[in-house]
Amino acid sequence: MMNHQDQSLLRTLHRNSLTLPLPQYKVVNLMRSLGVLSRGDLAQQLGYSRATISGIVKDLIDRSIIRESADAESTGGRPARILDFNAGFAYVIGVDMGATSVDMALADFRGELLLRHREAIDVRQGPEPVLDRVVERMQALIRRAAISGDKIRSIGIGVPGPVDFLNGVLSMPPIMPGWERYPIRTRIQAAFPLATVVVDNDVNVMALGELRSGAGKGVDHFIFVKVGTGIGAGIVVNGEIYRGSNGCAGDIGHIQADRSGPVCHCGNVGCIEAVASGSALARQAMQAAQSGRSPVLAQVLANGTTQLTAEHVGMAAHAGDKVAMELVKTSGTLIGEVLAGVVNFFNPSLILIGGGVANIGTQFLSTIRRGILSRSLPLSTQHLRIDYSPMGEDAGVIGAVALAIEHIFVGKL
Amino acid sequence: MMNHQDQSLLRTLHRNSLTLPLPQYKVVNLMRSLGVLSRGDLAQQLGYSRATISGIVKDLIDRSIIRESADAESTGGRPARILDFNAGFAYVIGVDMGATSVDMALADFRGELLLRHREAIDVRQGPEPVLDRVVERMQALIRRAAISGDKIRSIGIGVPGPVDFLNGVLSMPPIMPGWERYPIRTRIQAAFPLATVVVDNDVNVMALGELRSGAGKGVDHFIFVKVGTGIGAGIVVNGEIYRGSNGCAGDIGHIQADRSGPVCHCGNVGCIEAVASGSALARQAMQAAQSGRSPVLAQVLANGTTQLTAEHVGMAAHAGDKVAMELVKTSGTLIGEVLAGVVNFFNPSLILIGGGVANIGTQFLSTIRRGILSRSLPLSTQHLRIDYSPMGEDAGVIGAVALAIEHIFVGKL
């Protein structure tokens, strides 16, 4: 149950959103979840009569929100009319902020990315200069697209840390300490007073991207696990992002993976992030190179690289370096074992692995799989699919666009 | 998204349920969630106008589903009329089946338990003789209540194992192997052809009991952890029981708690159930007594007890027996550490601990708390409450009644 304060925050968040009658709102959401549909599909899924659906669809066409076209795949007889979103109804911007880079896209109402921009940033400069730059780049995107600024109905932003979703601020962000409760949404809102502005955790946003237009389409319960500098998960329950009681659900990086592991930056021992993340692999790679245990990694250092990364470990493993192969295997196994606990608790039907470390090769994925299967119950893994995120590095920006589109409308009874 | 087969199974499950218009259905559910309410409360919570709510309420009163009475606490002026359920509208039976006992209650439409019955059973006799007996006892309850059998609109049953909810069968139940996919619902349905019959996992049912009329009332996201012979959790997400993709969500008993622990009956090493459940405590108690390390437990054996239990460990710890205190502490700490992972992933605002081992004293709870807090992130435990289930051993039967009431109606647009 939402309390009064939360309801009021939600109203503030949605003050620029367009109000739709609830049945229309449901049809729009169903089309977002399942893709282009016919009136018959809609009627069946929502349990409305054909006549009711026709009325709702007519209203949505009158509002220019959806449009119809003949189904190219229909054969013979009267072609089924399929429904799709009207691309030009509105435009949105999705922003994927990382600790060291920002990736943004301007998209149409169908979610097609029209223009992209990516550049290096350093969040340690603090929120004001960074967000000033982000706003400037967003305005440049709009100029390049030659559309009027008031056509941007919604802006979605993913940030790397726990987000107080209703307030649009970061809450105790470990890698962005200077951003604690800085009003990110308010700052962006000031530059785009007509748009709805939504801020969410980066991994939630990636999960949303997969849910709306990736491998998570039509999947009720799944998790997106980002293995990068840190480790985190975005959770989808009943086809919606699940944020938990304080907005920090999915913060799996500090689950214990190894009782005899090193001390993590959080102060605890053996967190999965401290033993199996991109930064852990990089640290282990430096040790292996400097001690001479890994000839391939030592060679990379000798060739002038000053800082080894998880990618170097992946390359060395691919080249047959025993120690590098062992590092990949240990990291994947530990992540798998932690995810096994998650599988037993949450019983998802899909786990997608993304983030930078997902680029280091298929051996990493297969050891994660083995780790999960070794410690999960047979019933919970019977239909469990475990894969790399097919969106790869685009999951964040595609998800941010989906987040923006999600909040163009609110439904009202 | 539910597929066609699932939708058809759901229709079968609900074929005896009463259909309500969606707004009426929502009002009934809100009253179940939040308790007695005024029209003003309902209007505010659901975002309907006062006039709309009045129409819906009038219809529900006309249908004899709810009734109104003056608010006793109102002072001066026109008294606010509060709304409550009409106790005699329907009756339900809730059945809590354990491995060795069955507990059942006949309740009115408000959920008040009118009659109780409890007796020993042995599920190893197989489903047919056990369910024959359960049906007989249910019929005896109805006779004792002197109500007509067709007044029983719904029957809720909790069973100790993973449940395929839509089919009403157990799926790979570890402690009830002979029950694998036996049609429990169909069997009960045959005896009560006019009632809706719903079967769910026992821990889910306990969580539902707390959600509807216990410490979980009005709490969006929480878990109920049963520590008994085994260890399992019931999960509430957005005020609803979460079952996962295969109905086995919450099966936390086989999360690894101790890499160097004993081999569990599932074949893996160091599962929390193998090191910290009631049966683990009993086993450890026998060892401590037989080796003479625990004088108090040895004395219990010498007094003629043949099988020590977790309760004996609790009593010995209470009596100051060092080894028993250590056993309680280790068990609580390991459970706490496993739950810390769950907290990081799921970010609930409440954890309720129930089951037989919850009777062994407050030290057990305090070590669980300490275990959780030691390994969770500060943000996720900021507002986290961890308590024993106030319903204790009644959670199962109260939950089974709530499960039954939940399915009396279905809502239709």
mmCIF file of C-alpha atoms in Angstrom, chain B residues 265-392:
data_model
loop_
_atom_site.group_PDB
_atom_site.id
_atom_site.type_symbol
_atom_site.label_atom_id
_atom_site.label_comp_id
_atom_site.label_asym_id
_atom_site.label_seq_id
_atom_site.Cartn_x
_atom_site.Cartn_y
_atom_site.Cartn_z
ATOM 1 C CA HIS B 265 19.771 -35.147 1.890
ATOM 2 C CA CYS B 266 19.641 -33.223 -1.421
ATOM 3 C CA GLY B 267 23.201 -34.357 -2.152
ATOM 4 C CA ASN B 268 24.876 -30.960 -1.805
ATOM 5 C CA VAL B 269 27.234 -29.841 0.939
ATOM 6 C CA GLY B 270 26.393 -27.463 3.779
ATOM 7 C CA CYS B 271 22.796 -26.528 2.920
ATOM 8 C CA ILE B 272 21.243 -24.311 5.599
ATOM 9 C CA GLU B 273 18.661 -27.051 6.224
ATOM 10 C CA ALA B 274 21.454 -29.548 6.919
ATOM 11 C CA VAL B 275 23.223 -27.324 9.435
ATOM 12 C CA ALA B 276 20.589 -25.163 11.136
ATOM 13 C CA SER B 277 17.076 -26.665 10.899
ATOM 14 C CA GLY B 278 15.173 -28.411 13.657
ATOM 15 C CA SER B 279 16.416 -31.782 12.469
ATOM 16 C CA ALA B 280 20.012 -30.519 12.326
ATOM 17 C CA LEU B 281 19.703 -29.200 15.885
ATOM 18 C CA ALA B 282 18.238 -32.539 17.011
ATOM 19 C CA ARG B 283 21.102 -34.436 15.403
ATOM 20 C CA GLN B 284 23.697 -32.108 16.929
ATOM 21 C CA ALA B 285 21.961 -32.468 20.311
ATOM 22 C CA MET B 286 22.174 -36.277 20.167
ATOM 23 C CA GLN B 287 25.895 -36.044 19.395
ATOM 24 C CA ALA B 288 26.458 -33.568 22.229
ATOM 25 C CA ALA B 289 24.523 -35.752 24.671
ATOM 26 C CA GLN B 290 26.094 -39.047 23.678
ATOM 27 C CA SER B 291 29.625 -37.642 23.705
ATOM 28 C CA GLY B 292 28.973 -36.168 27.146
ATOM 29 C CA ARG B 293 29.879 -32.644 25.997
ATOM 30 C CA SER B 294 26.450 -31.429 27.091
ATOM 31 C CA PRO B 295 25.591 -32.557 30.634
ATOM 32 C CA VAL B 296 22.049 -31.139 30.464
ATOM 33 C CA LEU B 297 21.181 -32.892 27.197
ATOM 34 C CA ALA B 298 22.826 -36.124 28.452
ATOM 35 C CA GLN B 299 20.557 -35.906 31.516
ATOM 36 C CA VAL B 300 17.460 -35.596 29.272
ATOM 37 C CA LEU B 301 18.518 -38.798 27.496
ATOM 38 C CA ALA B 302 19.246 -40.506 30.823
ATOM 39 C CA ASN B 303 15.730 -39.578 31.949
ATOM 40 C CA GLY B 304 14.332 -41.836 29.249
ATOM 41 C CA THR B 305 13.854 -39.532 26.235
ATOM 42 C CA THR B 306 14.910 -41.494 23.173
ATOM 43 C CA GLN B 307 15.006 -38.697 20.594
ATOM 44 C CA LEU B 308 16.247 -35.219 21.415
ATOM 45 C CA THR B 309 14.627 -32.283 19.584
ATOM 46 C CA ALA B 310 15.337 -28.615 18.917
ATOM 47 C CA GLU B 311 13.078 -27.846 21.899
ATOM 48 C CA HIS B 312 15.411 -29.816 24.166
ATOM 49 C CA VAL B 313 18.317 -27.747 22.863
ATOM 50 C CA GLY B 314 16.364 -24.583 23.630
ATOM 51 C CA MET B 315 15.572 -25.743 27.167
ATOM 52 C CA ALA B 316 19.165 -26.796 27.800
ATOM 53 C CA ALA B 317 20.430 -23.454 26.500
ATOM 54 C CA HIS B 318 17.954 -21.691 28.771
ATOM 55 C CA ALA B 319 19.311 -23.774 31.672
ATOM 56 C CA GLY B 320 22.778 -22.439 30.910
ATOM 57 C CA ASP B 321 24.222 -25.473 29.115
ATOM 58 C CA LYS B 322 27.220 -24.075 27.220
ATOM 59 C CA VAL B 323 27.126 -26.546 24.324
ATOM 60 C CA ALA B 324 23.378 -26.089 23.818
ATOM 61 C CA MET B 325 23.843 -22.306 23.857
ATOM 62 C CA GLU B 326 26.543 -22.687 21.233
ATOM 63 C CA LEU B 327 24.289 -24.876 19.050
ATOM 64 C CA VAL B 328 21.494 -22.276 19.177
ATOM 65 C CA LYS B 329 23.917 -19.499 18.410
ATOM 66 C CA THR B 330 25.520 -21.279 15.456
ATOM 67 C CA SER B 331 22.163 -22.222 13.976
ATOM 68 C CA GLY B 332 20.788 -18.669 14.337
ATOM 69 C CA THR B 333 23.935 -17.102 12.942
ATOM 70 C CA LEU B 334 23.984 -19.348 9.862
ATOM 71 C CA ILE B 335 20.292 -18.722 9.193
ATOM 72 C CA GLY B 336 20.934 -14.995 9.618
ATOM 73 C CA GLU B 337 23.816 -15.070 7.157
ATOM 74 C CA VAL B 338 21.728 -16.866 4.529
ATOM 75 C CA LEU B 339 18.886 -14.408 5.114
ATOM 76 C CA ALA B 340 21.357 -11.538 4.709
ATOM 77 C CA GLY B 341 21.792 -12.632 1.093
ATOM 78 C CA VAL B 342 18.035 -12.735 0.695
ATOM 79 C CA VAL B 343 17.775 -9.231 2.192
ATOM 80 C CA ASN B 344 20.390 -7.851 -0.196
ATOM 81 C CA PHE B 345 18.569 -9.372 -3.152
ATOM 82 C CA PHE B 346 14.960 -8.800 -2.159
ATOM 83 C CA ASN B 347 15.046 -5.754 0.163
ATOM 84 C CA PRO B 348 11.971 -6.641 2.242
ATOM 85 C CA SER B 349 10.778 -4.428 5.091
ATOM 86 C CA LEU B 350 9.824 -7.342 7.335
ATOM 87 C CA ILE B 351 11.065 -10.867 8.071
ATOM 88 C CA LEU B 352 8.871 -13.090 10.221
ATOM 89 C CA ILE B 353 10.369 -16.267 11.682
ATOM 90 C CA GLY B 354 7.979 -19.122 12.424
ATOM 91 C CA GLY B 355 7.942 -22.903 12.619
ATOM 92 C CA GLY B 356 8.725 -25.198 15.520
ATOM 93 C CA VAL B 357 12.261 -23.943 16.120
ATOM 94 C CA ALA B 358 10.882 -20.435 16.687
ATOM 95 C CA ASN B 359 9.742 -21.747 20.088
ATOM 96 C CA ILE B 360 13.222 -22.315 21.472
ATOM 97 C CA GLY B 361 13.747 -18.865 22.929
ATOM 98 C CA THR B 362 14.728 -15.299 22.212
ATOM 99 C CA GLN B 363 18.439 -16.006 21.909
ATOM 100 C CA PHE B 364 17.753 -17.798 18.632
ATOM 101 C CA LEU B 365 15.977 -14.715 17.243
ATOM 102 C CA SER B 366 18.691 -12.363 18.396
ATOM 103 C CA THR B 367 21.450 -14.403 16.730
ATOM 104 C CA ILE B 368 19.407 -14.524 13.507
ATOM 105 C CA ARG B 369 19.076 -10.739 13.696
ATOM 106 C CA ARG B 370 22.775 -10.303 14.295
ATOM 107 C CA GLY B 371 23.587 -12.652 11.398
ATOM 108 C CA ILE B 372 21.366 -10.660 9.036
ATOM 109 C CA LEU B 373 22.667 -7.268 10.105
ATOM 110 C CA SER B 374 26.305 -8.354 9.942
ATOM 111 C CA ARG B 375 26.098 -9.189 6.237
ATOM 112 C CA SER B 376 23.431 -6.885 4.800
ATOM 113 C CA LEU B 377 23.866 -3.435 3.314
ATOM 114 C CA PRO B 378 22.895 -0.547 5.622
ATOM 115 C CA LEU B 379 20.338 0.835 3.148
ATOM 116 C CA SER B 380 18.478 -2.466 2.971
ATOM 117 C CA THR B 381 18.271 -2.898 6.740
ATOM 118 C CA GLN B 382 17.510 0.751 7.576
ATOM 119 C CA HIS B 383 13.815 0.013 8.093
ATOM 120 C CA LEU B 384 13.958 -3.804 8.273
ATOM 121 C CA ARG B 385 11.993 -5.448 11.084
ATOM 122 C CA ILE B 386 12.923 -9.025 12.062
ATOM 123 C CA ASP B 387 10.580 -10.819 14.459
ATOM 124 C CA TYR B 388 9.085 -14.114 15.450
ATOM 125 C CA SER B 389 5.719 -14.677 13.795
ATOM 126 C CA PRO B 390 3.170 -13.505 16.368
ATOM 127 C CA MET B 391 0.727 -16.159 15.087
ATOM 128 C CA GLY B 392 3.075 -18.963 16.028
#
